[in-house]
Coordinates of C-alpha atoms in Angstrom, one line a residue:
X1 CA -1.8 -49.9 105.3
X2 CA -5.5 -50.1 105.0
X3 CA -6.0 -46.5 106.2
X4 CA -3.5 -45.2 103.6
X5 CA -4.9 -47.3 100.8
X6 CA -8.5 -46.2 101.6
X7 CA -7.4 -42.5 101.7
X8 CA -5.5 -42.9 98.4
X9 CA -8.6 -44.4 96.8
X10 CA -10.8 -41.6 98.0
X11 CA -8.4 -39.0 96.8
X12 CA -8.1 -40.7 93.4
X13 CA -11.9 -40.9 93.1
X14 CA -12.2 -37.1 93.8
X15 CA -9.5 -36.4 91.3
X16 CA -11.2 -38.5 88.6
X17 CA -14.5 -36.8 89.3
X18 CA -13.0 -33.4 88.9
X19 CA -11.2 -34.4 85.8
X20 CA -14.5 -35.9 84.4
X21 CA -16.4 -32.8 85.2
X22 CA -14.0 -30.5 83.4
X23 CA -13.7 -32.9 80.5
X24 CA -17.5 -33.1 80.1
X25 CA -17.9 -29.3 80.2
X26 CA -15.2 -28.7 77.6
X27 CA -16.6 -27.2 74.4
X28 CA -16.6 -29.3 71.3
X29 CA -14.8 -26.7 69.2
X30 CA -11.1 -27.0 69.3
X31 CA -8.8 -24.0 69.3
X32 CA -7.8 -23.2 65.8
X33 CA -4.2 -22.1 65.3
X34 CA -3.7 -20.2 62.0
X35 CA -0.6 -19.2 60.1
X36 CA 0.9 -15.8 60.9
X37 CA -1.3 -13.0 59.7
X38 CA -4.4 -15.2 59.2
X39 CA -7.5 -15.8 61.3
X40 CA -11.0 -17.2 61.2
X41 CA -12.5 -20.7 61.3
X42 CA -10.9 -21.6 58.0
X43 CA -7.7 -19.5 58.5
X44 CA -8.2 -17.7 55.2
X45 CA -9.0 -14.2 56.5
X46 CA -6.1 -11.8 56.7
X47 CA -6.0 -10.2 60.1
X48 CA -5.3 -6.9 58.6
X49 CA -8.4 -6.9 56.4
X50 CA -10.5 -5.6 59.3
X51 CA -8.6 -2.3 58.8
X52 CA -9.2 -2.0 55.1
X53 CA -11.4 0.8 53.8
X54 CA -12.0 4.5 53.5
X55 CA -12.3 6.5 56.7
X56 CA -13.4 10.0 57.7
X57 CA -10.7 11.2 60.1
X58 CA -11.0 13.8 62.9
X59 CA -7.6 15.0 64.1
X60 CA -7.1 16.9 67.3
X61 CA -3.6 18.0 68.2
X62 CA -2.1 19.3 71.3
X63 CA -1.4 23.1 71.2
X64 CA -4.2 23.6 68.7
X65 CA -7.8 24.4 69.1
X66 CA -8.5 23.5 65.5
X67 CA -9.9 20.1 64.5
X68 CA -8.7 18.9 61.1
X69 CA -10.9 16.6 59.0
X70 CA -9.8 14.6 56.1
X71 CA -10.3 11.2 54.4
X72 CA -7.8 8.3 54.6
X73 CA -7.6 5.0 52.7
X74 CA -6.2 2.0 54.5
X75 CA -5.0 -1.0 52.4
X76 CA -2.6 -3.9 52.7
X77 CA 1.2 -3.7 52.0
X78 CA 2.2 -5.9 49.2
X79 CA 4.6 -8.7 50.4
X80 CA 3.9 -8.3 54.1
X81 CA 0.7 -9.7 55.5
X82 CA 1.2 -8.0 58.8
X83 CA 1.3 -4.5 57.5
X84 CA -1.2 -1.9 56.5
X85 CA -0.7 1.4 54.6
X86 CA -2.5 4.7 55.5
X87 CA -2.8 6.8 52.3
X88 CA -3.8 10.4 52.0
X89 CA -2.9 10.7 55.7
X90 CA -3.4 14.2 57.1
X91 CA -3.1 15.9 53.7
X92 CA 0.7 15.8 54.2
X93 CA 1.2 16.4 50.5
X94 CA 0.6 20.0 51.3
X95 CA 3.9 20.0 53.2
X96 CA 5.7 18.4 50.2
X97 CA 5.7 15.0 51.8
X98 CA 4.4 11.6 50.7
X99 CA 1.1 11.4 52.5
X100 CA 1.2 7.8 53.5
X101 CA 2.7 5.7 56.3
X102 CA 3.0 2.0 57.1
X103 CA 2.0 0.3 60.3
X104 CA 2.6 -3.2 61.6
X105 CA -0.4 -4.9 63.0
X106 CA -0.9 -7.3 66.0
X107 CA -4.5 -8.4 66.3
X108 CA -6.7 -5.3 66.7
X109 CA -3.7 -3.0 67.4
X110 CA -0.9 -1.5 65.3
X111 CA 2.4 0.4 65.6
X112 CA 3.3 3.0 63.1
X113 CA 6.7 2.5 61.5
X114 CA 8.7 5.7 62.1
X115 CA 8.9 7.9 59.1
X116 CA 10.8 11.1 58.5
X117 CA 10.1 13.8 55.9
X118 CA 11.1 17.4 55.7
X119 CA 12.7 17.2 59.1
X120 CA 9.5 16.0 60.7
X121 CA 9.4 12.4 62.1
X122 CA 6.1 10.6 62.9
X123 CA 5.5 7.5 65.0
X124 CA 2.6 6.2 67.0
X125 CA 0.1 3.5 67.6
X126 CA -3.5 2.7 67.4
X127 CA -6.3 0.1 67.5
X128 CA -9.6 -0.8 65.9
X129 CA -12.9 -1.5 67.7
X130 CA -16.4 -1.6 66.0
X131 CA -15.1 0.0 62.7
X132 CA -13.5 2.9 64.6
X133 CA -9.8 3.3 64.7
X134 CA -8.1 5.4 67.4
X135 CA -4.6 6.6 66.6
X136 CA -2.1 8.5 68.7
X137 CA 0.7 10.1 66.6
X138 CA 3.8 11.8 67.9
X139 CA 5.5 14.4 65.7
X140 CA 9.2 14.5 66.7
X141 CA 10.8 17.9 65.8
X142 CA 7.7 19.7 67.1
X143 CA 6.1 20.1 70.5
X144 CA 2.8 18.4 69.6
X145 CA 1.1 15.1 69.3
X146 CA -2.3 14.3 67.7
X147 CA -5.1 12.0 68.5
X148 CA -7.0 10.8 65.4
X149 CA -10.4 9.1 65.2
X150 CA -11.0 7.2 62.0
X151 CA -14.6 6.3 61.3
X152 CA -15.3 3.8 58.4
X153 CA -17.3 5.4 55.6

């Protein structure tokens, strides 16, 4: 019994030392859990606010050697803290369409909510990093897709 007891004490001591080591090295800051759609140390910053602003857009589409440049305004969607609205998107008003679409955000990424106008359906996704948004857009009903780079103005 002495041998088992001694071995158990040594094992317990090692376990306690490891536990104490990790406990002492734990950062003082506790993880903050905010309500859905909010972030920051005070949980008062809307996650989507990082997307807000006016952007210069450079659009490159498959099947075209032409780069299209335009400006786009990104703002929040009233009543949904997890959505953003892209206004003046691609100058679509020249096609007789409403030139805006909605995207649902998740952290630094978003997914475009599918939208159909004049027989053309768009969907896609994107992300933001260092004030630059990269978007991939698929145009159903055509044989092309576009990659857009949004640079905050």
